[in-house]
XYZ file of C-alpha atoms in Angstrom:
589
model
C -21.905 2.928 -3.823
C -20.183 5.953 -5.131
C -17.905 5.867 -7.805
C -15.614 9.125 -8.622
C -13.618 9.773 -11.632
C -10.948 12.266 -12.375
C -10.217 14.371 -15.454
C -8.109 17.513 -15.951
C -9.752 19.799 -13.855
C -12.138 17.410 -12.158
C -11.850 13.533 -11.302
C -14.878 11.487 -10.945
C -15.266 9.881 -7.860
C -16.965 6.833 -10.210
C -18.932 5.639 -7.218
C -20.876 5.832 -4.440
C -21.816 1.835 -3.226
C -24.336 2.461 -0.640
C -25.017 0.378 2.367
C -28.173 -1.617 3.354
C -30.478 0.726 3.084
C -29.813 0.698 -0.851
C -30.398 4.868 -0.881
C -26.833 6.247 -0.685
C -27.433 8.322 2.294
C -23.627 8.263 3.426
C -23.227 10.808 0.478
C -25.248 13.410 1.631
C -22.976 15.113 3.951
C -19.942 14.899 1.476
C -21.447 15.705 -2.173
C -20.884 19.156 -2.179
C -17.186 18.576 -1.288
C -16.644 16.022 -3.031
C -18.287 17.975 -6.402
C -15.502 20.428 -6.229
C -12.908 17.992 -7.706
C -14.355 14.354 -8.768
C -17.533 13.785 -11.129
C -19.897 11.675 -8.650
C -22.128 9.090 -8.829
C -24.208 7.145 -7.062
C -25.766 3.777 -7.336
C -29.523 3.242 -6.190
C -30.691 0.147 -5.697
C -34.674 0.517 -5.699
C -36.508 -1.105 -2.834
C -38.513 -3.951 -4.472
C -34.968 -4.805 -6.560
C -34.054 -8.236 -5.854
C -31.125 -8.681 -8.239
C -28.651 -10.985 -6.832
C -25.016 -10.014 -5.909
C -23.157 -11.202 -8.970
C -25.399 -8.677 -11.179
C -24.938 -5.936 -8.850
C -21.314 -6.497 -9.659
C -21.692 -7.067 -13.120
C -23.974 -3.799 -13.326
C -21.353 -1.818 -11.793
C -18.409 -3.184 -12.997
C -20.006 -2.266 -16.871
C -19.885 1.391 -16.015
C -16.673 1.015 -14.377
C -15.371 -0.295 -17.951
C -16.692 1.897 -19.876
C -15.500 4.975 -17.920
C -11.938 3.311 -18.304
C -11.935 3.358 -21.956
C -12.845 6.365 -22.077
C -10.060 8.105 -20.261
C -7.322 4.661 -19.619
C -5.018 6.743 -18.021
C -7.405 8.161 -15.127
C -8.176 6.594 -11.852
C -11.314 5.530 -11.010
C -12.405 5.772 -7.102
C -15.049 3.345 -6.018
C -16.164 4.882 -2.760
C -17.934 1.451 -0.728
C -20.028 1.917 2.614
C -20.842 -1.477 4.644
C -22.910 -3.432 2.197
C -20.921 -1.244 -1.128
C -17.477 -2.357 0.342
C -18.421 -5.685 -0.536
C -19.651 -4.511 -4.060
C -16.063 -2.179 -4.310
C -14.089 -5.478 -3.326
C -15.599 -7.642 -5.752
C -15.533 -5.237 -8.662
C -11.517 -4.520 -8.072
C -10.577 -8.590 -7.975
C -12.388 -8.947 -10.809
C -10.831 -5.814 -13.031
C -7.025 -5.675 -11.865
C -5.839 -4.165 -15.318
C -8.007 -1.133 -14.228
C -6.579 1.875 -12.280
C -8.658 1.464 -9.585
C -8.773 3.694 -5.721
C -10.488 1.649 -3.845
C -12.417 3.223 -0.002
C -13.980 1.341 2.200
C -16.205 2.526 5.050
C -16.887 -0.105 7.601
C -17.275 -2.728 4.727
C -19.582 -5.545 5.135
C -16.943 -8.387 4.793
C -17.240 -9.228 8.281
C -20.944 -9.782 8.277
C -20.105 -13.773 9.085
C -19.502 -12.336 13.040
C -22.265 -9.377 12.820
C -24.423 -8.671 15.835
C -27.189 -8.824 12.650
C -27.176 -12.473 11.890
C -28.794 -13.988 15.029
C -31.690 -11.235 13.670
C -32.249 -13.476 10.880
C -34.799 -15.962 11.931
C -35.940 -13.593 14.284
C -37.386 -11.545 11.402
C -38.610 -14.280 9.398
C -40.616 -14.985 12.265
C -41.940 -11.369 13.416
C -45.286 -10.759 12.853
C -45.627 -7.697 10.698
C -47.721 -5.611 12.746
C -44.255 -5.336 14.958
C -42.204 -5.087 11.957
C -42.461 -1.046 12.726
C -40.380 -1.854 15.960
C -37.283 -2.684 13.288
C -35.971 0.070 12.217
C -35.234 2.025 15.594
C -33.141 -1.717 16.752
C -31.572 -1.312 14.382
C -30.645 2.374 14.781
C -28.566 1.231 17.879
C -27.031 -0.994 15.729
C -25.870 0.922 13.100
C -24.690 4.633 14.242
C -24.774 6.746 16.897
C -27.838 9.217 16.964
C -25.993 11.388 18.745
C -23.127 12.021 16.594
C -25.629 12.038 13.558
C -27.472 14.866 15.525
C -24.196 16.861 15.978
C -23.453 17.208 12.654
C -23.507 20.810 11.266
C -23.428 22.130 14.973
C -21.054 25.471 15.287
C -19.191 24.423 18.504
C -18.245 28.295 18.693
C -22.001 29.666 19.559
C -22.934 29.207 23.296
C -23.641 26.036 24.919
C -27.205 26.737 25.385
C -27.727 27.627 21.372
C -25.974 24.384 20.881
C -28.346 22.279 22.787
C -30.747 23.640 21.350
C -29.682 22.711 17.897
C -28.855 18.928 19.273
C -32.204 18.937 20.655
C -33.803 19.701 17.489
C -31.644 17.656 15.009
C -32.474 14.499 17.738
C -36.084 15.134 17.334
C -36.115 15.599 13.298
C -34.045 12.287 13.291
C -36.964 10.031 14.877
C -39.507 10.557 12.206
C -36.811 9.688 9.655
C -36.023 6.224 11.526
C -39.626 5.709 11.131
C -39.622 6.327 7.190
C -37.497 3.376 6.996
C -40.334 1.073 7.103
C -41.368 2.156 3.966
C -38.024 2.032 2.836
C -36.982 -1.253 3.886
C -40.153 -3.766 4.262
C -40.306 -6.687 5.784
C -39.642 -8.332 2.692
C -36.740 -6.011 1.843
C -34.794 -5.863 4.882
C -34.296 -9.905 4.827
C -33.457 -10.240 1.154
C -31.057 -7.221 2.034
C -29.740 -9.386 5.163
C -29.061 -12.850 2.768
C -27.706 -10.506 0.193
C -25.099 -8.840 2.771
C -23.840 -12.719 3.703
C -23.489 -13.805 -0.154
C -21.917 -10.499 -0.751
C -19.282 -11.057 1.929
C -18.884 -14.602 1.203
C -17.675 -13.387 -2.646
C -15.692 -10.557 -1.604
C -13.646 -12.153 0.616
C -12.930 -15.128 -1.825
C -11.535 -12.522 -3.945
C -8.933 -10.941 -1.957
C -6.431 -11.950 -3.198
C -6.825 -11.154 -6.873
C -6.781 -7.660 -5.885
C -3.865 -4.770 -6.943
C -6.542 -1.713 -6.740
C -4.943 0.592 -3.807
C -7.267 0.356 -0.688
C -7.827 2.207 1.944
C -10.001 1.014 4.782
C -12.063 3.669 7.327
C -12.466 1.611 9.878
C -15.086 3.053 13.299
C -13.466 1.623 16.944
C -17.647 1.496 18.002
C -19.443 -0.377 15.169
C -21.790 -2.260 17.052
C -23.465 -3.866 13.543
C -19.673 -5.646 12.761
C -16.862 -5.697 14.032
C -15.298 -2.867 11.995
C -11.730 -2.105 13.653
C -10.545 -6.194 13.912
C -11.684 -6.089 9.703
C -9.606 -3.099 9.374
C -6.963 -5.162 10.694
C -7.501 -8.393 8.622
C -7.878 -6.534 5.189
C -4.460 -4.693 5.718
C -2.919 -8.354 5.964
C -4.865 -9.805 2.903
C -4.915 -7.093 0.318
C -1.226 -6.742 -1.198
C -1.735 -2.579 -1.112
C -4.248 -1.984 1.556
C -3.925 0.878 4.418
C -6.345 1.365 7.188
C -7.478 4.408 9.135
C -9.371 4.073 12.360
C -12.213 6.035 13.705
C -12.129 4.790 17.366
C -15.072 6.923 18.306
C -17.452 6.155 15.510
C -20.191 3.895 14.615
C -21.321 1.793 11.845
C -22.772 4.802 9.574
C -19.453 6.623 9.467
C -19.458 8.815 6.729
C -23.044 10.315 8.473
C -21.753 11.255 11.497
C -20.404 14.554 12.655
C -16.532 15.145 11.947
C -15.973 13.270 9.283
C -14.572 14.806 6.430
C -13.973 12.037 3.102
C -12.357 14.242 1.180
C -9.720 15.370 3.749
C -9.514 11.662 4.309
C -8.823 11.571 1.213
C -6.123 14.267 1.122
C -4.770 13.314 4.316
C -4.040 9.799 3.128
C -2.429 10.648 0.071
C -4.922 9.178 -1.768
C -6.094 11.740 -4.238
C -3.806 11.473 -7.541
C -4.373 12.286 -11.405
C -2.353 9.576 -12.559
C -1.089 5.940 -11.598
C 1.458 8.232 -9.033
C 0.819 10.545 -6.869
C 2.222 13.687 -6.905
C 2.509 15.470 -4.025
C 2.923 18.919 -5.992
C 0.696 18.859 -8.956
C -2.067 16.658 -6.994
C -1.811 18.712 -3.984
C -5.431 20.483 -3.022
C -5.432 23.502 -1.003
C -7.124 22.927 2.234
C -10.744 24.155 2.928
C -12.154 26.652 5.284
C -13.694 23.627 7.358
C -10.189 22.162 7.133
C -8.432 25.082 8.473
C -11.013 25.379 11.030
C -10.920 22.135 12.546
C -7.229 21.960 12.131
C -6.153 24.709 14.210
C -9.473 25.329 16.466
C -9.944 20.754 17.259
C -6.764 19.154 16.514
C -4.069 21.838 18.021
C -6.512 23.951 19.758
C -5.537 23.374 23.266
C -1.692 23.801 22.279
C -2.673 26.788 20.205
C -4.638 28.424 22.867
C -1.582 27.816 25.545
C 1.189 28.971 23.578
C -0.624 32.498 21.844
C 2.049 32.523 19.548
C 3.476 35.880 18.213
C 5.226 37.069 15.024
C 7.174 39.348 14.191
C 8.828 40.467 10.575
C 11.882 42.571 8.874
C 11.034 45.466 6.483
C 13.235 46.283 3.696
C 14.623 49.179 5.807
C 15.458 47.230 8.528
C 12.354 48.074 10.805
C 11.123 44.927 12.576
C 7.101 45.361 12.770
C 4.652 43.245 14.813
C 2.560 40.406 11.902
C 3.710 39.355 8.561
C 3.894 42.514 6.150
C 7.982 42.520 6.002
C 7.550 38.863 4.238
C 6.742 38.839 0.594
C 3.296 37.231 -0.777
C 4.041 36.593 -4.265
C 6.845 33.862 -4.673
C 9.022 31.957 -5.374
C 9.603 32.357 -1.653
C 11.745 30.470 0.921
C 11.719 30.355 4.562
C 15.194 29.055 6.437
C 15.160 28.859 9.811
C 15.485 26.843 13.014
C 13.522 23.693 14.058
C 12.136 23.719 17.171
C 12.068 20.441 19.248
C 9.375 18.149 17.852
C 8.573 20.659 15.289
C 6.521 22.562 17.791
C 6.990 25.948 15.790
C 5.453 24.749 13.026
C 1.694 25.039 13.656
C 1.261 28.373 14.503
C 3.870 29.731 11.465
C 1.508 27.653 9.223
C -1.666 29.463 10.248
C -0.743 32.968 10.613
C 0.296 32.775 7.089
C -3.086 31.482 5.845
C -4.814 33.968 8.281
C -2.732 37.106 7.637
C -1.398 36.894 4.059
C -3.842 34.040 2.808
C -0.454 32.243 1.918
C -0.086 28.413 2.576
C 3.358 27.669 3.701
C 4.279 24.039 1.970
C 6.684 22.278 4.678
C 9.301 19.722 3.726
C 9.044 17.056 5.933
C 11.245 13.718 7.017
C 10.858 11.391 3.926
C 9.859 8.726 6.875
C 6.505 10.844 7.474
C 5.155 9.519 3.552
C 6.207 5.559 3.904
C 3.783 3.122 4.842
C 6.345 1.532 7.356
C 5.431 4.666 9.846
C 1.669 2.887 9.546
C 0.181 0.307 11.042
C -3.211 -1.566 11.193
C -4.465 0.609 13.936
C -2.992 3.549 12.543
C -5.930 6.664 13.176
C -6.356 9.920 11.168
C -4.124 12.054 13.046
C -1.271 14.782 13.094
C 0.851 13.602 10.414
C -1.975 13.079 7.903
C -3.028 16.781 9.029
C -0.030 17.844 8.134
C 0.083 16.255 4.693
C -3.913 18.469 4.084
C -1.918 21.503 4.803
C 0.424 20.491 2.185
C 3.622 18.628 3.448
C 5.919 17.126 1.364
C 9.198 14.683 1.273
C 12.380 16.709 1.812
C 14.286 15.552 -1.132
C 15.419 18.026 -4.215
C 13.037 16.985 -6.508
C 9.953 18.252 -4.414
C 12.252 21.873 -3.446
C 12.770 21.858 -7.349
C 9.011 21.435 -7.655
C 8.185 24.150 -5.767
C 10.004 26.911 -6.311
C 8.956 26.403 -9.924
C 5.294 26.666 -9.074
C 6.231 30.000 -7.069
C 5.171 28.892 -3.741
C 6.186 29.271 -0.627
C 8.114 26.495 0.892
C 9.366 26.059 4.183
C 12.860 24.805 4.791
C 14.441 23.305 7.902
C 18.161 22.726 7.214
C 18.565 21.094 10.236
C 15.967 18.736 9.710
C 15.181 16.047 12.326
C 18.422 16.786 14.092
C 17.782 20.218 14.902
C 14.160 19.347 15.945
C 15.338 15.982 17.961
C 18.166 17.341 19.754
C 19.734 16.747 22.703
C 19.462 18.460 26.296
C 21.435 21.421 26.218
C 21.654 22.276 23.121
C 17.983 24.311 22.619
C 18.617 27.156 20.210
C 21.669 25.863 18.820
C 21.747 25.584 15.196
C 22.999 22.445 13.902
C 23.122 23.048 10.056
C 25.091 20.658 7.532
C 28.688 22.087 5.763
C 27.265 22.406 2.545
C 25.208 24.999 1.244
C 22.084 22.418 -0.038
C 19.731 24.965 -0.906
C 21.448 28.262 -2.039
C 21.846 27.664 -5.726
C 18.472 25.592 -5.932
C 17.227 29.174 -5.184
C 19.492 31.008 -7.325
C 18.171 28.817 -10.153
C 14.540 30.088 -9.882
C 15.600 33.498 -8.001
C 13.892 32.955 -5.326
C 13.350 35.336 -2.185
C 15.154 33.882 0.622
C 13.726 34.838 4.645
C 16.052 33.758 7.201
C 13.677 33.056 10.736
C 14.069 31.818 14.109
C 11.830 30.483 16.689
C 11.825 30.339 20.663
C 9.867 29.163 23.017
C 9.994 25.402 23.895
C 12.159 26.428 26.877
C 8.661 28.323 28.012
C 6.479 25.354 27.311
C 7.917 21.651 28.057
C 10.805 20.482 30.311
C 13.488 18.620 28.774
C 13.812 15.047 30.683
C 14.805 12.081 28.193
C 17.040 12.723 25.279
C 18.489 10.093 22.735
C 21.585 9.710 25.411
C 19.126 8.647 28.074
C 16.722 6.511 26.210
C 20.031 4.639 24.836
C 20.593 3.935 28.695
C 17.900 2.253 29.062
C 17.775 -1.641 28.144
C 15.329 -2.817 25.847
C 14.344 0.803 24.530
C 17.840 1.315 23.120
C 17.461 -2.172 21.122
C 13.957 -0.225 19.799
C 15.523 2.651 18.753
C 18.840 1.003 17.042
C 16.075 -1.104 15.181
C 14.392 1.654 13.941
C 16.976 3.748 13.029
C 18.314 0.951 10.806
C 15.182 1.204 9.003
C 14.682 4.937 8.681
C 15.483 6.632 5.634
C 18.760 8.793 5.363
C 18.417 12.205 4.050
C 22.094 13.274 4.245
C 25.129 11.040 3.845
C 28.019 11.234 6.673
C 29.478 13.887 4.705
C 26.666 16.433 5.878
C 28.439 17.038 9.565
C 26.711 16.445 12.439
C 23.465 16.746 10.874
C 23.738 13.730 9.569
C 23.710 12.271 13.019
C 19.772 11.868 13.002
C 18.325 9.837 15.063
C 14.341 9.041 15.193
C 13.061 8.862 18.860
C 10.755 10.252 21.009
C 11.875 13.026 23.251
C 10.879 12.396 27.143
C 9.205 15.591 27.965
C 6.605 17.373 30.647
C 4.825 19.985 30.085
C 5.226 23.614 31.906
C 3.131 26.323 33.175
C 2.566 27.550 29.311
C 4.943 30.588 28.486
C 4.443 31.976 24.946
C 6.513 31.209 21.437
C 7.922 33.932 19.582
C 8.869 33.692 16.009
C 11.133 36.898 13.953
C 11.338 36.617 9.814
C 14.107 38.315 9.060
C 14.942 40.907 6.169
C 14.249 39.365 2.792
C 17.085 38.258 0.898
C 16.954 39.253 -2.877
C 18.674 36.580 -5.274
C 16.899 37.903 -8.706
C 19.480 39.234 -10.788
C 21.801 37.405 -8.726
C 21.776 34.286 -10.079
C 25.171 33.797 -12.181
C 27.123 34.917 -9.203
C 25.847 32.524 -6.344
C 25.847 29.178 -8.860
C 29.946 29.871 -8.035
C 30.408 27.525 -4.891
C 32.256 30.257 -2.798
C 29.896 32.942 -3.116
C 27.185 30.365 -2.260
C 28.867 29.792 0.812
C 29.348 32.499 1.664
C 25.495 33.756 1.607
C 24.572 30.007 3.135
C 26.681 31.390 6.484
C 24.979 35.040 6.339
C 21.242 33.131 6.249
C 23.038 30.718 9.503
C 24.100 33.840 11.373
C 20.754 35.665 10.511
C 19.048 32.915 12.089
C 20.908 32.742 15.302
C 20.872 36.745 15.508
C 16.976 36.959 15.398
C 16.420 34.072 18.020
C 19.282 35.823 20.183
C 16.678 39.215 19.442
C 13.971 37.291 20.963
C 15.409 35.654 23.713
C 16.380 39.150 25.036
C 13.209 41.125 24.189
C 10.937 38.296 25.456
C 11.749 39.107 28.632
C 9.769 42.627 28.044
C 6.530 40.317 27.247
C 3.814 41.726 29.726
C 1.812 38.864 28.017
C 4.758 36.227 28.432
C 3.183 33.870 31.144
C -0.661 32.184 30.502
C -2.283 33.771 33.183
C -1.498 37.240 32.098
C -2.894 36.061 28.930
C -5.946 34.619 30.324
C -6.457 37.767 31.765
C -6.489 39.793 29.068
C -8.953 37.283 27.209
C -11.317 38.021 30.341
C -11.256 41.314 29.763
C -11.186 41.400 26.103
C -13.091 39.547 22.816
C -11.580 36.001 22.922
C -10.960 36.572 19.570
C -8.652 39.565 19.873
C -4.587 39.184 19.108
C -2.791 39.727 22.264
C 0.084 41.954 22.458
C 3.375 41.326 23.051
C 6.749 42.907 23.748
C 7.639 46.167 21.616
C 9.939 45.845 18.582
């Protein structure tokens, strides 16, 4: 078990509760990450230790006490895997009056319907010259060797360097499986097996009396317990409990290649100074692995089809090829048009990091924080991606937030209306009347870059909007439901904005053509700040940033068509011929 606490700079992660095996090993992968911002620890439970449940608790739960009054207004994290989820459980019923983040991996609290309990008498009556045949049973029980063998594996080196790698990490794993005889005796391994069953008996007894926040990692191939269906149960009988699934994992999660716990954590929201979270102050800028699996795994395919290209506005006028007309040091903020589904959004996000080693903080639909938009299958996916890369709520407070911490922050005016719009109406700008965010960066004279985006046209074919899913009985009942529950960011007053409605577009994809993206010429509000917090003159500049934003994507529509590299196969092409890695041109400013 693992626990992690925070303080100012650094929050320990106040425990590590380890699984059977007593040794901690799920924290070897994620202790250097995890170092950067908590203060871990780890329990070890020695081999010949036979101290009964309740004083395993007790033990822990002293530490856990005195780490609170030291610091009563931290969190603690108790970090439980299998056997430690039991231990986290327990400790949390037993302490609600403590701040307590409580994550589970696979936790034990199923054991009653583990493959692992017919094993029982079966052990007792081994002889123990087999007992060595133990510990590689139960290594099909309790992870997948292959995954364990991928881990560390650079997927960008050639196939044959990669096999080579697997080959070797497969091999180094086998004498390891046979060190856990010595670990876990005879002897051991059944007190460790009754232990599990009172430890799951006393955990689940408890769940009631628990108000720690939870959050459940849950593998969809845990062939030791049935994992994903106790995922499901604890989300229904812990008051604030969320799951994540991992529907290609085993039982040894956090050992297994692709797992990340501290973007978990991230992702989930979970990481916090406080008793709130914050998603300004407690945001934590995402890591090289991060960006890499984020834009080379998760949108890689959609990356690689659409080979975006940007294009910026110098002071002068000039409109150059990359980023260099958009200013690095902030406050800066970024108007422009949502594309449907948000589909511009990736590729913006990364060539910022990549080029200017600026990370572009995206407000986001208020609906994309709430727990209602989870569910007890709910897997790590896109939206919690986005929330590593450092989404936030689209409310005032959070624009407030950061322009004061003179970031860069990424403004869609036409919110989910612009981005779920109708058929026929791609490229049109649907902003509200008001000018929302003018004097908000007046107030902290902030830089203001007009954009637009193109593209979707090139990439998916339009073939259900809300007007066709509304014909369509029993679908329309779905989507009146959930639009009664979805949170309103603009009143009626707002214009046709306000007319937001959640679905999901019907669309197909194309023969990939390319998205274009044009930043137009910085607007300067320093010094300018008395003037524009007078309502006309704010107006006035809110309908020169609208008209920017139309002119550019009108610019790219045009010059688009001058795109040798415009359709995928040219673009293939020219990756044939060329480094992978090299930027390919487009159409000349």
């Amino acid at each position: 078990m693992l626990w992690l606490r925070l303080e100012m700079s650094r929050r320990k992660l106040h425990g590590m509760l380890n699984g059977l095996d007593g040794m901690g090993m799920g924290l070897i992968l994620h202790h250097k990450a995890l170092g950067r911002v908590f203060e871990v620890r780890c329990l070890h439970i020695p081999v010949q230790d036979r101290t009964p449940f309740e004083g395993l608790v007790k033990l822990v739960e002293e530490t856990v006490r005195l780490e609170h009054a030291i610091s009563p207004k931290k969190p603690i994290y108790l970090v439980g895997d299998s056997f430690g989820g039991c231990l986290a459980l327990a400790i949390a019923a037993r302490n609600p009056s403590i701040d307590l983040v409580v994550i589970l991996a696979n936790p034990a609290t199923s054991f009653g319907q583990s493959q692992l309990q017919p094993l029982l008498p079966v052990l007792e009556a081994l002889p123990d010259e087999l007992h060595f045949t133990i510990p590689y049973l139960l290594s099909f029980v309790m992870g997948d060797p292959m995954k364990m063998a991928m881990v560390n594996i650079d997927n960008k080196i050639p196939p044959r360097l990669q096999l080579e790698q697997l080959s070797g990490n497969l091999t180094a794993l086998l004498p390891r499986l046979s060190t856990l005889i010595d670990i876990i005796p005879k002897g051991t391994l059944l007190w460790k097996l009754k232990l599990l069953k009172s430890a799951a008996s006393y955990a689940n007894s408890r769940l009631h009396a628990i108000r720690a926040e939870v959050l459940v990692l849950a593998s969809g191939k845990d062939n030791m317990i049935p994992s994903r269906e106790e995922g499901q149960r604890l989300v229904k009988s812990i008051r604030n409990c969320r799951v994540r699934h991992f529907k290609d994992n085993g039982h040894t999660l956090l050992m297994e290649e692709g797992i990340n716990l501290l973007t978990v954590i991230k992702g989930t929201c979970t990481y916090r100074r406080s008793r709130r979270h914050d998603y300004i102050s407690d945001f934590l800028p995402p890591s090289m692995w991060e960006f890499k699996t984020g834009f080379e795994q998760i949108i890689g395919l959609f990356r690689y089809a659409c080979s975006s290209i940007l294009y910026s506005t110098l002071e002068d006028g000039t409109i150059v090829k990359g980023l260099s007309g958009v200013p690095s040091k902030g406050p800066v903020l970024l108007v422009g048009y949502h594309m449907l589904m948000g589909f511009e959004l990736y590729s913006l996000v990364e060539e910022f990091l990549r080029e200017k080693n600026v990370l572009v903080r995206g407000v986001a639909h208020p609906e994309l924080f709430m727990g209602s938009m989870e569910s007890p299958t709910s897997e790590f996916s896109l939206p919690d991606w986005l929330k590593v890369f450092g989404a936030v709520p689209v409310t005032a407070s959070s624009l407030y937030k950061l322009l004061a911490t003179n970031s860069h922050a990424l403004l869609y005016p036409g919110g989910s209306r612009e981005a779920l719009h109708y058929k026929g109406e791609e490229y049109k700008v649907i902003w509200p009347d008001q000018p929302e965010f003018v004097r908000m960066a007046a107030r902290f004279g902030a830089t203001i870059v007009p954009f637009g985006a193109i593209g979707e046209d090139d990439i998916v074919e339009y073939v259900l909007d809300y007007n066709d899913m509304m014909k369509i009985p029993f679908l329309n009942d779905y989507i009146r439901e959930l639009t009664q529950k979805t949170i309103r960011v603009r009143d009626s007053g707002s214009g046709e904005v306000a007319n937001d409605q959640l679905f999901l577009p019907g669309i197909l994809p194309k023969v990939p053509g390319r998205m274009y993206y044009l930043f137009g010429k910085p607007i300067e509000i320093r010094g300018r700040e008395e003037i524009l917090m007078d309502k006309k003159n704010a107006s006035e500049l809110y309908f020169q940033i609208k008209s920017e934003v139309e002119r550019s994507m009108a610019y790219l529509i045009k010059k688009r068509e001058e795109d040798p590299y415009r359709n995928i196969f040219d673009r293939v092409t020219y990756r044939v011929l060329h480094s992978p890695s090299n930027e390919i041109p487009g159409f000349k400013p």
